GROMACS .gro file of C-alpha atoms in nm:
model
  152
    1MET     CA    1  12.226   6.962   6.923
    2SER     CA    2  12.201   7.144   6.591
    3ALA     CA    3  12.335   7.497   6.548
    4HIS     CA    4  11.982   7.618   6.463
    5LYS     CA    5  11.838   7.506   6.799
    6ARG     CA    6  12.112   7.688   6.989
    7THR     CA    7  12.066   8.021   6.807
    8CYS     CA    8  11.687   8.039   6.766
    9PRO     CA    9  11.514   8.219   7.056
   10PRO     CA   10  11.177   8.099   7.189
   11VAL     CA   11  10.887   8.184   6.957
   12TYR     CA   12  10.553   8.293   7.102
   13LYS     CA   13  10.205   8.309   6.956
   14VAL     CA   14   9.986   8.587   7.099
   15VAL     CA   15   9.611   8.525   7.095
   16LEU     CA   16   9.302   8.682   7.243
   17VAL     CA   17   9.053   8.434   7.387
   18ARG     CA   18   8.690   8.535   7.440
   19GLU     CA   19   8.562   8.390   7.767
   20ARG     CA   20   8.198   8.460   7.691
   21ALA     CA   21   7.994   8.642   7.430
   22GLY     CA   22   7.781   8.946   7.501
   23PRO     CA   23   7.603   9.229   7.326
   24MET     CA   24   7.803   9.491   7.137
   25TYR     CA   25   7.641   9.832   7.176
   26PRO     CA   26   7.759  10.192   7.178
   27ILE     CA   27   7.856  10.367   7.502
   28ARG     CA   28   7.827  10.742   7.463
   29ARG     CA   29   7.774  10.868   7.820
   30ALA     CA   30   7.945  10.819   8.154
   31SER     CA   31   7.614  10.701   8.302
   32SER     CA   32   7.598  10.418   8.045
   33ALA     CA   33   7.957  10.319   8.116
   34ALA     CA   34   7.889  10.328   8.490
   35LYS     CA   35   7.597  10.084   8.448
   36VAL     CA   36   7.814   9.841   8.254
   37PHE     CA   37   8.098   9.860   8.507
   38SER     CA   38   7.858   9.839   8.805
   39ARG     CA   39   7.730   9.508   8.669
   40PHE     CA   40   8.087   9.395   8.601
   41PHE     CA   41   8.200   9.469   8.959
   42GLU     CA   42   7.882   9.336   9.123
   43GLY     CA   43   7.971   9.123   9.423
   44PHE     CA   44   8.335   9.235   9.441
   45ASP     CA   45   8.438   9.277   9.805
   46ARG     CA   46   8.780   9.410   9.707
   47GLU     CA   47   8.893   9.681   9.472
   48GLY     CA   48   8.930   9.581   9.108
   49PHE     CA   49   9.042   9.765   8.796
   50ALA     CA   50   8.886   9.696   8.455
   51VAL     CA   51   8.908   9.821   8.100
   52ALA     CA   52   8.638   9.826   7.834
   53PHE     CA   53   8.733   9.815   7.466
   54LEU     CA   54   8.547  10.027   7.211
   55ASP     CA   55   8.561  10.033   6.833
   56THR     CA   56   8.560  10.340   6.608
   57LYS     CA   57   8.182  10.382   6.652
   58LEU     CA   58   8.208  10.361   7.033
   59LYS     CA   59   8.061  10.011   7.036
   60LEU     CA   60   8.160   9.803   7.335
   61ILE     CA   61   8.359   9.510   7.194
   62GLY     CA   62   8.491   9.360   7.517
   63MET     CA   63   8.610   9.400   7.873
   64ASN     CA   64   8.899   9.277   8.083
   65LEU     CA   65   8.965   9.262   8.456
   66VAL     CA   66   9.314   9.409   8.476
   67SER     CA   67   9.373   9.357   8.847
   68GLN     CA   68   9.204   9.275   9.173
   69GLY     CA   69   9.357   9.390   9.497
   70SER     CA   70   9.270   9.461   9.856
   71ILE     CA   71   8.977   9.642  10.011
   72ASN     CA   72   9.119   9.983   9.915
   73GLN     CA   73   9.376   9.930   9.640
   74ALA     CA   74   9.425   9.742   9.312
   75VAL     CA   75   9.776   9.774   9.170
   76THR     CA   76   9.751   9.863   8.802
   77HIS     CA   77  10.019   9.903   8.536
   78ALA     CA   78   9.980  10.050   8.188
   79ARG     CA   79  10.110   9.733   8.021
   80GLU     CA   80   9.827   9.525   8.171
   81VAL     CA   81   9.567   9.785   8.068
   82PHE     CA   82   9.680   9.822   7.708
   83LYS     CA   83   9.789   9.467   7.621
   84PRO     CA   84   9.432   9.330   7.595
   85ALA     CA   85   9.316   9.655   7.431
   86ILE     CA   86   9.576   9.611   7.158
   87LEU     CA   87   9.484   9.245   7.109
   88ALA     CA   88   9.115   9.341   7.084
   89ASN     CA   89   9.195   9.607   6.820
   90ALA     CA   90   9.036   9.873   7.039
   91GLU     CA   91   9.024  10.226   6.901
   92ARG     CA   92   8.928  10.371   7.240
   93ILE     CA   93   8.903  10.247   7.598
   94LEU     CA   94   8.712  10.320   7.914
   95LEU     CA   95   8.883  10.266   8.248
   96ALA     CA   96   8.703  10.181   8.570
   97HIS     CA   97   8.757  10.062   8.919
   98ASN     CA   98   8.531  10.004   9.213
   99HIS     CA   99   8.540  10.150   9.562
  100PRO     CA  100   8.385   9.887   9.793
  101SER     CA  101   8.362  10.155  10.066
  102GLY     CA  102   8.091  10.332   9.866
  103ASP     CA  103   8.281  10.663   9.847
  104THR     CA  104   8.339  10.733   9.476
  105ALA     CA  105   8.576  11.028   9.530
  106PRO     CA  106   8.903  10.950   9.351
  107SER     CA  107   9.223  10.932   9.554
  108GLU     CA  108   9.545  11.106   9.456
  109GLU     CA  109   9.672  10.765   9.339
  110ASP     CA  110   9.361  10.730   9.119
  111ARG     CA  111   9.430  11.074   8.969
  112SER     CA  112   9.798  11.011   8.898
  113LEU     CA  113   9.727  10.667   8.750
  114THR     CA  114   9.467  10.821   8.519
  115VAL     CA  115   9.715  11.082   8.393
  116ARG     CA  116   9.975  10.809   8.324
  117LEU     CA  117   9.724  10.591   8.140
  118VAL     CA  118   9.599  10.880   7.926
  119GLN     CA  119   9.962  10.956   7.832
  120ALA     CA  120  10.032  10.589   7.754
  121GLY     CA  121   9.720  10.576   7.538
  122LYS     CA  122   9.838  10.876   7.339
  123LEU     CA  123  10.168  10.701   7.268
  124LEU     CA  124   9.988  10.386   7.155
  125GLY     CA  125   9.716  10.561   6.956
  126ILE     CA  126   9.437  10.434   7.185
  127GLU     CA  127   9.222  10.712   7.327
  128VAL     CA  128   9.118  10.694   7.692
  129LEU     CA  129   8.761  10.829   7.694
  130ASP     CA  130   8.696  10.823   8.068
  131HIS     CA  131   8.785  10.670   8.401
  132ILE     CA  132   8.481  10.573   8.607
  133VAL     CA  133   8.483  10.499   8.981
  134VAL     CA  134   8.179  10.291   9.082
  135ALA     CA  135   8.031  10.211   9.422
  136PRO     CA  136   7.822   9.909   9.522
  137ASP     CA  137   7.504  10.121   9.530
  138GLY     CA  138   7.544  10.218   9.162
  139SER     CA  139   7.672  10.571   9.226
  140PHE     CA  140   7.975  10.673   9.022
  141PHE     CA  141   8.238  10.938   8.958
  142SER     CA  142   8.346  11.026   8.603
  143PHE     CA  143   8.689  11.179   8.547
  144GLN     CA  144   8.568  11.317   8.211
  145GLU     CA  145   8.255  11.480   8.353
  146ASN     CA  146   8.460  11.637   8.634
  147SER     CA  147   8.730  11.768   8.395
  148LEU     CA  148   8.999  11.545   8.549
  149LEU     CA  149   9.078  11.330   8.247
  150HIS     CA  150   9.307  11.595   8.100
  151PRO     CA  151   9.404  11.811   8.400
  152GLY     CA  152   9.594  12.133   8.363
   0.00000   0.00000   0.00000
């Protein structure tokens, strides 16, 4: 075995793969974001967490299902939220998860996760515009509209 093969670490290529194409349009209101996420989560019988990527003009450039969990919880980590956002060259993101129960009130875990993700976004230079909780009937809760995105 050559000396080069023993000292060279594995080399990785990082790529973003589009699963399907869709329209790119601006999202300026929580109600518009809620409609997009409601369609995204349609048919989910368990809680899921998703992120939408936006460019500098607030155009939706893509979405990613970050995690899917149980009926009342989807474990979510900042690294899984921001990795696809970085690869998509997102300027801003929208966060969302569904509550299959139909109650859109955020839990304490939802609130603390949102604070952590907003802080992580600040470190990475990716602004978190809102966190939307959607229910199967189309109702929603917006952290931004309820002044919970930047508490304190």
